[in-house]
Amino acid sequence: MYLSAIVLAAGKGERFRSRLPKPVVRLNSRPVIIYSLDILSRHPLIKEIILVVNSLNRGKIAGAVNKYRIPKISRMVEGGARRQDSVYKGLKALDDKTDLVLIHDCGRPFIDKRIVDSVVRAANKYGAAIAGVPLKSTIKKGARIQRHQDTNTPGSVVVVETIDRSGLWEIQTPQVFKKDLILRAYENFNCQDVTDDAMLVERLEHPVRIVKGSYFNIKITTPEDLVIAEAILSKCKGKGRGKGK
Ligand code: C5P
């Protein structure tokens, strides 16, 4: 099996509001992106890693990859306007020998070998597999009420419905697909806006398996997430996470 990884780091990180690009912000002294690159590059089945970056963070990410001596990076390609455009550019850069593609957001530093193994195993068998965890929260759909011009009261949101959460999963990365399948999905449906890669495969009506990810596999999106990530690292020291170099 020739397994390639695409690691996405081309987002603008607007919700993160920091001076440094999110992929190179320090988490317990190491740049965020290095955590997942370390796990992926040490995985025995992964043969190459394609890094998708943007023109503003390219130099800093290249510097971090060199400093931490991350092997297997075959290419650094420039991303696109939407996440899915960045993935498509990564797909176009894959080695001809690739038959399985793992796609991962660099903002999720806490993947581990168990998660990678189970998603890869399921994708190899069924063509498409993604990591996820059962939803813990109550989910409601809300609708914004217009601000009252006459009384000057602020607009607010009312509940339209509560979604039954049984059977609902919060989806993470990594997501792994057979190369032909994910390319076909992108070629057919990339014009439609999606928030993950599996959505495009679902549009081909190909079944996508969900395998158990981890509640630690958080996505660092806003500054609060960095505080949570630091707490995870301090609790998990010595259990394989946060080994500083
Ligand atoms: O915006 P969102 O949080 O969904 O981004 C998830 C991942 O996709 C991040 O790793 C981000 O860097 C990446 N991304 C990208 N190109 C974009 C937008 C997001 O590589 N245009």
PDB file of C-alpha atoms and ligand atoms in Angstrom:
ATOM      1  CA  MET A   1       0.000   0.000   0.000  1.00  0.00           C
ATOM      2  CA  TYR A   2       1.371   3.428  -0.941  1.00  0.00           C
ATOM      3  CA  LEU A   3      -0.086   5.868   1.601  1.00  0.00           C
ATOM      4  CA  SER A   4       0.402   9.623   1.145  1.00  0.00           C
ATOM      5  CA  ALA A   5      -0.565  12.287   3.683  1.00  0.00           C
ATOM      6  CA  ILE A   6      -1.771  15.800   2.871  1.00  0.00           C
ATOM      7  CA  VAL A   7      -1.384  18.185   5.807  1.00  0.00           C
ATOM      8  CA  LEU A   8      -3.381  21.395   5.467  1.00  0.00           C
ATOM      9  CA  ALA A   9      -1.895  24.627   6.738  1.00  0.00           C
ATOM     10  CA  ALA A  10      -3.026  27.178   4.174  1.00  0.00           C
ATOM     11  CA  GLY A  11      -5.873  28.754   6.167  1.00  0.00           C
ATOM     12  CA  LYS A  12      -5.731  32.419   7.131  1.00  0.00           C
ATOM     13  CA  GLY A  13      -6.485  31.613  10.774  1.00  0.00           C
ATOM     14  CA  GLU A  14      -8.713  34.702  11.102  1.00  0.00           C
ATOM     15  CA  ARG A  15     -10.584  33.280  14.107  1.00  0.00           C
ATOM     16  CA  PHE A  16      -7.299  32.652  15.888  1.00  0.00           C
ATOM     17  CA  ARG A  17      -6.354  36.362  15.954  1.00  0.00           C
ATOM     18  CA  SER A  18      -2.622  36.003  16.557  1.00  0.00           C
ATOM     19  CA  ARG A  19       0.521  37.720  15.326  1.00  0.00           C
ATOM     20  CA  LEU A  20       2.139  34.404  14.403  1.00  0.00           C
ATOM     21  CA  PRO A  21       0.449  32.091  11.856  1.00  0.00           C
ATOM     22  CA  LYS A  22      -1.481  29.370  13.738  1.00  0.00           C
ATOM     23  CA  PRO A  23       0.582  26.422  12.430  1.00  0.00           C
ATOM     24  CA  VAL A  24       3.737  27.860  14.034  1.00  0.00           C
ATOM     25  CA  VAL A  25       2.252  29.169  17.280  1.00  0.00           C
ATOM     26  CA  ARG A  26       4.055  27.513  20.215  1.00  0.00           C
ATOM     27  CA  LEU A  27       2.343  24.824  22.183  1.00  0.00           C
ATOM     28  CA  ASN A  28       4.571  23.811  25.076  1.00  0.00           C
ATOM     29  CA  SER A  29       7.556  25.230  23.121  1.00  0.00           C
ATOM     30  CA  ARG A  30       6.910  23.328  19.859  1.00  0.00           C
ATOM     31  CA  PRO A  31       5.024  24.776  16.860  1.00  0.00           C
ATOM     32  CA  VAL A  32       1.444  23.422  16.605  1.00  0.00           C
ATOM     33  CA  ILE A  33       2.046  21.843  13.176  1.00  0.00           C
ATOM     34  CA  ILE A  34       5.035  19.818  14.405  1.00  0.00           C
ATOM     35  CA  TYR A  35       2.865  17.614  16.683  1.00  0.00           C
ATOM     36  CA  SER A  36       0.854  16.020  13.897  1.00  0.00           C
ATOM     37  CA  LEU A  37       3.789  16.017  11.453  1.00  0.00           C
ATOM     38  CA  ASP A  38       5.830  14.119  14.027  1.00  0.00           C
ATOM     39  CA  ILE A  39       3.168  11.395  14.379  1.00  0.00           C
ATOM     40  CA  LEU A  40       2.515  11.135  10.631  1.00  0.00           C
ATOM     41  CA  SER A  41       6.172  11.123   9.586  1.00  0.00           C
ATOM     42  CA  ARG A  42       6.954   8.326  12.067  1.00  0.00           C
ATOM     43  CA  HIS A  43       4.055   6.197  10.876  1.00  0.00           C
ATOM     44  CA  PRO A  44       5.488   3.166   9.061  1.00  0.00           C
ATOM     45  CA  LEU A  45       2.803   3.099   6.323  1.00  0.00           C
ATOM     46  CA  ILE A  46       3.072   6.781   5.349  1.00  0.00           C
ATOM     47  CA  LYS A  47       5.487   7.167   2.453  1.00  0.00           C
ATOM     48  CA  GLU A  48       5.234  10.907   1.720  1.00  0.00           C
ATOM     49  CA  ILE A  49       3.743  14.050   3.248  1.00  0.00           C
ATOM     50  CA  ILE A  50       2.504  16.946   1.133  1.00  0.00           C
ATOM     51  CA  LEU A  51       2.295  20.202   3.046  1.00  0.00           C
ATOM     52  CA  VAL A  52      -0.248  22.744   1.836  1.00  0.00           C
ATOM     53  CA  VAL A  53       0.758  26.237   2.954  1.00  0.00           C
ATOM     54  CA  ASN A  54       0.110  29.867   2.011  1.00  0.00           C
ATOM     55  CA  SER A  55       2.480  32.583   0.855  1.00  0.00           C
ATOM     56  CA  LEU A  56       2.517  34.231   4.302  1.00  0.00           C
ATOM     57  CA  ASN A  57       3.391  31.181   6.410  1.00  0.00           C
ATOM     58  CA  ARG A  58       5.473  29.171   3.916  1.00  0.00           C
ATOM     59  CA  GLY A  59       8.870  30.387   5.177  1.00  0.00           C
ATOM     60  CA  LYS A  60       8.048  29.888   8.854  1.00  0.00           C
ATOM     61  CA  ILE A  61       6.629  26.392   8.289  1.00  0.00           C
ATOM     62  CA  ALA A  62       9.659  25.415   6.184  1.00  0.00           C
ATOM     63  CA  GLY A  63      11.874  26.674   9.016  1.00  0.00           C
ATOM     64  CA  ALA A  64      10.000  24.596  11.624  1.00  0.00           C
ATOM     65  CA  VAL A  65      10.097  21.460   9.476  1.00  0.00           C
ATOM     66  CA  ASN A  66      13.867  21.871   9.082  1.00  0.00           C
ATOM     67  CA  LYS A  67      14.487  22.627  12.724  1.00  0.00           C
ATOM     68  CA  TYR A  68      12.558  19.561  13.929  1.00  0.00           C
ATOM     69  CA  ARG A  69      14.007  17.430  11.110  1.00  0.00           C
ATOM     70  CA  ILE A  70      10.634  16.141   9.905  1.00  0.00           C
ATOM     71  CA  PRO A  71      11.289  13.484   7.247  1.00  0.00           C
ATOM     72  CA  LYS A  72       9.104  12.359   4.308  1.00  0.00           C
ATOM     73  CA  ILE A  73       7.958  15.885   3.255  1.00  0.00           C
ATOM     74  CA  SER A  74       7.894  15.431  -0.509  1.00  0.00           C
ATOM     75  CA  ARG A  75       6.392  18.797  -1.503  1.00  0.00           C
ATOM     76  CA  MET A  76       5.148  22.104  -0.153  1.00  0.00           C
ATOM     77  CA  VAL A  77       2.354  23.455  -2.321  1.00  0.00           C
ATOM     78  CA  GLU A  78       0.444  26.706  -2.168  1.00  0.00           C
ATOM     79  CA  GLY A  79      -3.199  26.325  -1.077  1.00  0.00           C
ATOM     80  CA  GLY A  80      -6.346  27.944  -2.430  1.00  0.00           C
ATOM     81  CA  ALA A  81      -9.144  30.227  -1.259  1.00  0.00           C
ATOM     82  CA  ARG A  82     -11.283  27.541   0.428  1.00  0.00           C
ATOM     83  CA  ARG A  83     -10.099  24.555   2.470  1.00  0.00           C
ATOM     84  CA  GLN A  84     -11.310  22.245  -0.286  1.00  0.00           C
ATOM     85  CA  ASP A  85      -9.281  24.185  -2.899  1.00  0.00           C
ATOM     86  CA  SER A  86      -6.197  23.581  -0.773  1.00  0.00           C
ATOM     87  CA  VAL A  87      -6.979  19.859  -0.571  1.00  0.00           C
ATOM     88  CA  TYR A  88      -7.434  19.684  -4.343  1.00  0.00           C
ATOM     89  CA  LYS A  89      -4.013  21.273  -4.874  1.00  0.00           C
ATOM     90  CA  GLY A  90      -2.560  18.687  -2.497  1.00  0.00           C
ATOM     91  CA  LEU A  91      -4.291  15.875  -4.407  1.00  0.00           C
ATOM     92  CA  LYS A  92      -2.786  17.135  -7.674  1.00  0.00           C
ATOM     93  CA  ALA A  93       0.691  16.911  -6.134  1.00  0.00           C
ATOM     94  CA  LEU A  94       0.407  13.259  -5.055  1.00  0.00           C
ATOM     95  CA  ASP A  95       2.977  10.716  -6.132  1.00  0.00           C
ATOM     96  CA  ASP A  96       1.826   8.587  -9.090  1.00  0.00           C
ATOM     97  CA  LYS A  97       2.236   5.493  -6.914  1.00  0.00           C
ATOM     98  CA  THR A  98      -0.244   6.711  -4.264  1.00  0.00           C
ATOM     99  CA  ASP A  99      -3.256   4.481  -3.729  1.00  0.00           C
ATOM    100  CA  LEU A 100      -4.477   5.772  -0.359  1.00  0.00           C
ATOM    101  CA  VAL A 101      -4.596   9.435   0.783  1.00  0.00           C
ATOM    102  CA  LEU A 102      -4.771  10.667   4.375  1.00  0.00           C
ATOM    103  CA  ILE A 103      -5.959  14.274   4.785  1.00  0.00           C
ATOM    104  CA  HIS A 104      -5.278  16.082   8.047  1.00  0.00           C
ATOM    105  CA  ASP A 105      -5.814  19.619   9.393  1.00  0.00           C
ATOM    106  CA  CYS A 106      -2.613  20.892  11.014  1.00  0.00           C
ATOM    107  CA  GLY A 107      -4.756  22.556  13.698  1.00  0.00           C
ATOM    108  CA  ARG A 108      -5.370  19.124  15.280  1.00  0.00           C
ATOM    109  CA  PRO A 109      -2.086  18.376  17.048  1.00  0.00           C
ATOM    110  CA  PHE A 110      -3.265  15.434  19.182  1.00  0.00           C
ATOM    111  CA  ILE A 111      -3.666  12.604  16.711  1.00  0.00           C
ATOM    112  CA  ASP A 112      -1.962   9.381  17.669  1.00  0.00           C
ATOM    113  CA  LYS A 113      -0.900   6.177  15.998  1.00  0.00           C
ATOM    114  CA  ARG A 114      -4.042   4.338  17.107  1.00  0.00           C
ATOM    115  CA  ILE A 115      -6.320   6.843  15.352  1.00  0.00           C
ATOM    116  CA  VAL A 116      -4.201   6.831  12.174  1.00  0.00           C
ATOM    117  CA  ASP A 117      -4.081   3.012  12.142  1.00  0.00           C
ATOM    118  CA  SER A 118      -7.827   2.604  12.508  1.00  0.00           C
ATOM    119  CA  VAL A 119      -8.800   5.179   9.884  1.00  0.00           C
ATOM    120  CA  VAL A 120      -6.241   3.803   7.404  1.00  0.00           C
ATOM    121  CA  ARG A 121      -7.339   0.194   8.013  1.00  0.00           C
ATOM    122  CA  ALA A 122     -11.020   1.044   7.427  1.00  0.00           C
ATOM    123  CA  ALA A 123     -10.274   3.140   4.318  1.00  0.00           C
ATOM    124  CA  ASN A 124      -8.120   0.405   2.852  1.00  0.00           C
ATOM    125  CA  LYS A 125     -11.023  -2.014   3.253  1.00  0.00           C
ATOM    126  CA  TYR A 126     -14.002   0.213   2.376  1.00  0.00           C
ATOM    127  CA  GLY A 127     -12.524   3.073   0.328  1.00  0.00           C
ATOM    128  CA  ALA A 128     -13.415   5.959   2.656  1.00  0.00           C
ATOM    129  CA  ALA A 129     -13.061   6.384   6.427  1.00  0.00           C
ATOM    130  CA  ILE A 130     -13.033   9.318   8.834  1.00  0.00           C
ATOM    131  CA  ALA A 131     -12.338   9.816  12.536  1.00  0.00           C
ATOM    132  CA  GLY A 132     -15.115  11.057  14.794  1.00  0.00           C
ATOM    133  CA  VAL A 133     -16.506  11.010  18.316  1.00  0.00           C
ATOM    134  CA  PRO A 134     -20.130  10.680  19.482  1.00  0.00           C
ATOM    135  CA  LEU A 135     -21.617  14.096  20.151  1.00  0.00           C
ATOM    136  CA  LYS A 136     -21.813  14.986  23.838  1.00  0.00           C
ATOM    137  CA  SER A 137     -23.689  18.294  23.684  1.00  0.00           C
ATOM    138  CA  THR A 138     -27.319  19.116  23.012  1.00  0.00           C
ATOM    139  CA  ILE A 139     -27.652  20.677  19.567  1.00  0.00           C
ATOM    140  CA  LYS A 140     -30.367  23.183  18.709  1.00  0.00           C
ATOM    141  CA  LYS A 141     -31.119  25.006  15.499  1.00  0.00           C
ATOM    142  CA  GLY A 142     -31.616  28.721  16.088  1.00  0.00           C
ATOM    143  CA  ALA A 143     -33.095  31.571  14.061  1.00  0.00           C
ATOM    144  CA  ARG A 144     -32.132  35.197  14.438  1.00  0.00           C
ATOM    145  CA  ILE A 145     -34.995  37.576  15.222  1.00  0.00           C
ATOM    146  CA  GLN A 146     -34.837  41.020  13.643  1.00  0.00           C
ATOM    147  CA  ARG A 147     -33.690  43.851  15.863  1.00  0.00           C
ATOM    148  CA  HIS A 148     -36.718  45.965  16.899  1.00  0.00           C
ATOM    149  CA  GLN A 149     -36.310  49.393  15.315  1.00  0.00           C
ATOM    150  CA  ASP A 150     -39.046  50.969  17.424  1.00  0.00           C
ATOM    151  CA  THR A 151     -38.102  49.690  20.896  1.00  0.00           C
ATOM    152  CA  ASN A 152     -34.360  49.571  20.128  1.00  0.00           C
ATOM    153  CA  THR A 153     -34.063  46.113  21.716  1.00  0.00           C
ATOM    154  CA  PRO A 154     -31.170  44.026  20.428  1.00  0.00           C
ATOM    155  CA  GLY A 155     -31.871  41.152  18.052  1.00  0.00           C
ATOM    156  CA  SER A 156     -31.699  37.676  19.553  1.00  0.00           C
ATOM    157  CA  VAL A 157     -31.875  34.045  18.572  1.00  0.00           C
ATOM    158  CA  VAL A 158     -34.767  31.674  19.232  1.00  0.00           C
ATOM    159  CA  VAL A 159     -34.821  27.899  19.163  1.00  0.00           C
ATOM    160  CA  VAL A 160     -36.357  26.477  16.013  1.00  0.00           C
ATOM    161  CA  GLU A 161     -35.794  22.855  16.961  1.00  0.00           C
ATOM    162  CA  THR A 162     -33.662  20.536  19.054  1.00  0.00           C
ATOM    163  CA  ILE A 163     -31.839  17.937  17.008  1.00  0.00           C
ATOM    164  CA  ASP A 164     -31.962  14.362  18.290  1.00  0.00           C
ATOM    165  CA  ARG A 165     -28.310  13.732  19.056  1.00  0.00           C
ATOM    166  CA  SER A 166     -28.499   9.939  19.108  1.00  0.00           C
ATOM    167  CA  GLY A 167     -26.447   8.746  16.171  1.00  0.00           C
ATOM    168  CA  LEU A 168     -24.733  12.131  15.711  1.00  0.00           C
ATOM    169  CA  TRP A 169     -20.936  12.263  15.491  1.00  0.00           C
ATOM    170  CA  GLU A 170     -18.546  15.173  15.650  1.00  0.00           C
ATOM    171  CA  ILE A 171     -16.195  14.623  12.754  1.00  0.00           C
ATOM    172  CA  GLN A 172     -12.443  15.127  12.929  1.00  0.00           C
ATOM    173  CA  THR A 173      -9.432  14.562  10.737  1.00  0.00           C
ATOM    174  CA  PRO A 174      -7.613  12.396   9.690  1.00  0.00           C
ATOM    175  CA  GLN A 175      -9.883  11.369   6.830  1.00  0.00           C
ATOM    176  CA  VAL A 176      -8.551   8.653   4.517  1.00  0.00           C
ATOM    177  CA  PHE A 177      -9.682   7.688   1.012  1.00  0.00           C
ATOM    178  CA  LYS A 178      -8.664   5.589  -1.963  1.00  0.00           C
ATOM    179  CA  LYS A 179      -6.995   8.039  -4.327  1.00  0.00           C
ATOM    180  CA  ASP A 180      -9.290   7.326  -7.313  1.00  0.00           C
ATOM    181  CA  LEU A 181     -12.388   7.850  -5.183  1.00  0.00           C
ATOM    182  CA  ILE A 182     -11.355  11.171  -3.610  1.00  0.00           C
ATOM    183  CA  LEU A 183     -10.128  12.507  -6.962  1.00  0.00           C
ATOM    184  CA  ARG A 184     -13.437  11.572  -8.592  1.00  0.00           C
ATOM    185  CA  ALA A 185     -15.328  13.253  -5.739  1.00  0.00           C
ATOM    186  CA  TYR A 186     -13.308  16.460  -6.124  1.00  0.00           C
ATOM    187  CA  GLU A 187     -13.544  16.475  -9.894  1.00  0.00           C
ATOM    188  CA  ASN A 188     -17.335  16.114  -9.771  1.00  0.00           C
ATOM    189  CA  PHE A 189     -18.326  18.252  -6.814  1.00  0.00           C
ATOM    190  CA  ASN A 190     -15.571  20.713  -5.848  1.00  0.00           C
ATOM    191  CA  CYS A 191     -17.788  23.554  -7.103  1.00  0.00           C
ATOM    192  CA  GLN A 192     -20.070  22.952  -4.092  1.00  0.00           C
ATOM    193  CA  ASP A 193     -18.988  24.369  -0.706  1.00  0.00           C
ATOM    194  CA  VAL A 194     -18.253  21.709   1.903  1.00  0.00           C
ATOM    195  CA  THR A 195     -16.606  21.653   5.318  1.00  0.00           C
ATOM    196  CA  ASP A 196     -14.847  18.303   5.051  1.00  0.00           C
ATOM    197  CA  ASP A 197     -13.604  15.919   2.374  1.00  0.00           C
ATOM    198  CA  ALA A 198     -16.013  13.117   3.185  1.00  0.00           C
ATOM    199  CA  MET A 199     -18.963  15.326   2.155  1.00  0.00           C
ATOM    200  CA  LEU A 200     -17.774  15.182  -1.458  1.00  0.00           C
ATOM    201  CA  VAL A 201     -17.421  11.384  -1.333  1.00  0.00           C
ATOM    202  CA  GLU A 202     -20.925  11.174   0.189  1.00  0.00           C
ATOM    203  CA  ARG A 203     -22.193  13.009  -2.913  1.00  0.00           C
ATOM    204  CA  LEU A 204     -20.883  10.136  -5.031  1.00  0.00           C
ATOM    205  CA  GLU A 205     -23.090   7.943  -2.809  1.00  0.00           C
ATOM    206  CA  HIS A 206     -20.073   5.972  -1.726  1.00  0.00           C
ATOM    207  CA  PRO A 207     -20.413   4.863   1.941  1.00  0.00           C
ATOM    208  CA  VAL A 208     -18.019   6.557   4.375  1.00  0.00           C
ATOM    209  CA  ARG A 209     -17.055   4.648   7.548  1.00  0.00           C
ATOM    210  CA  ILE A 210     -16.706   6.531  10.832  1.00  0.00           C
ATOM    211  CA  VAL A 211     -14.075   5.172  13.202  1.00  0.00           C
ATOM    212  CA  LYS A 212     -13.535   6.240  16.794  1.00  0.00           C
ATOM    213  CA  GLY A 213     -11.249   9.281  17.011  1.00  0.00           C
ATOM    214  CA  SER A 214     -10.515  10.827  20.392  1.00  0.00           C
ATOM    215  CA  TYR A 215     -11.986  13.588  22.540  1.00  0.00           C
ATOM    216  CA  PHE A 216      -8.378  14.799  22.899  1.00  0.00           C
ATOM    217  CA  ASN A 217      -8.186  15.287  19.128  1.00  0.00           C
ATOM    218  CA  ILE A 218      -9.371  18.889  19.398  1.00  0.00           C
ATOM    219  CA  LYS A 219      -9.130  21.490  16.650  1.00  0.00           C
ATOM    220  CA  ILE A 220      -7.304  24.659  17.553  1.00  0.00           C
ATOM    221  CA  THR A 221      -9.441  27.392  16.007  1.00  0.00           C
ATOM    222  CA  THR A 222      -9.819  30.212  18.547  1.00  0.00           C
ATOM    223  CA  PRO A 223      -7.436  31.430  21.302  1.00  0.00           C
ATOM    224  CA  GLU A 224      -9.421  29.478  23.963  1.00  0.00           C
ATOM    225  CA  ASP A 225      -8.513  26.226  22.205  1.00  0.00           C
ATOM    226  CA  LEU A 226      -4.826  26.898  22.836  1.00  0.00           C
ATOM    227  CA  VAL A 227      -5.515  27.017  26.595  1.00  0.00           C
ATOM    228  CA  ILE A 228      -7.338  23.679  26.356  1.00  0.00           C
ATOM    229  CA  ALA A 229      -4.486  22.217  24.264  1.00  0.00           C
ATOM    230  CA  GLU A 230      -1.939  23.285  26.897  1.00  0.00           C
ATOM    231  CA  ALA A 231      -4.058  21.635  29.595  1.00  0.00           C
ATOM    232  CA  ILE A 232      -4.213  18.398  27.572  1.00  0.00           C
ATOM    233  CA  LEU A 233      -0.437  18.465  27.167  1.00  0.00           C
ATOM    234  CA  SER A 234       0.249  19.066  30.853  1.00  0.00           C
ATOM    235  CA  LYS A 235      -2.072  16.192  31.861  1.00  0.00           C
ATOM    236  CA  CYS A 236      -0.680  13.813  29.261  1.00  0.00           C
ATOM    237  CA  LYS A 237       3.048  14.358  29.803  1.00  0.00           C
ATOM    238  CA  GLY A 238       4.808  11.059  29.778  1.00  0.00           C
ATOM    239  CA  LYS A 239       1.980   9.402  27.852  1.00  0.00           C
ATOM    240  CA  GLY A 240       3.469  10.157  24.460  1.00  0.00           C
ATOM    241  CA  ARG A 241       2.096  13.681  23.988  1.00  0.00           C
ATOM    242  CA  GLY A 242       4.114  16.866  24.196  1.00  0.00           C
ATOM    243  CA  LYS A 243       7.599  15.425  24.096  1.00  0.00           C
ATOM    244  CA  GLY A 244       9.552  18.640  23.577  1.00  0.00           C
ATOM    245  CA  LYS A 245      12.708  18.704  21.462  1.00  0.00           C
TER     246      LYS A 245
HETATM  247  O1  C5P B   1     -11.034  26.899   8.331  1.00  0.00           O
HETATM  248  P1  C5P B   1     -10.935  25.553   8.964  1.00  0.00           P
HETATM  249  O2  C5P B   1     -10.777  25.648  10.451  1.00  0.00           O
HETATM  250  O3  C5P B   1     -11.983  24.574   8.571  1.00  0.00           O
HETATM  251  O4  C5P B   1      -9.547  24.980   8.452  1.00  0.00           O
HETATM  252  C1  C5P B   1      -9.175  23.651   8.689  1.00  0.00           C
HETATM  253  C2  C5P B   1      -7.816  23.389   8.091  1.00  0.00           C
HETATM  254  O5  C5P B   1      -7.818  23.696   6.709  1.00  0.00           O
HETATM  255  C3  C5P B   1      -6.685  24.193   8.727  1.00  0.00           C
HETATM  256  O6  C5P B   1      -5.579  23.321   8.892  1.00  0.00           O
HETATM  257  C4  C5P B   1      -6.405  25.269   7.690  1.00  0.00           C
HETATM  258  O7  C5P B   1      -5.044  25.701   7.652  1.00  0.00           O
HETATM  259  C5  C5P B   1      -6.743  24.542   6.397  1.00  0.00           C
HETATM  260  N1  C5P B   1      -7.153  25.456   5.320  1.00  0.00           N
HETATM  261  C6  C5P B   1      -6.397  25.459   4.147  1.00  0.00           C
HETATM  262  N2  C5P B   1      -6.754  26.324   3.131  1.00  0.00           N
HETATM  263  C7  C5P B   1      -7.792  27.164   3.265  1.00  0.00           C
HETATM  264  C8  C5P B   1      -8.559  27.146   4.452  1.00  0.00           C
HETATM  265  C9  C5P B   1      -8.222  26.282   5.462  1.00  0.00           C
HETATM  266  O8  C5P B   1      -5.425  24.706   4.029  1.00  0.00           O
HETATM  267  N3  C5P B   1      -8.085  27.985   2.269  1.00  0.00           N
END
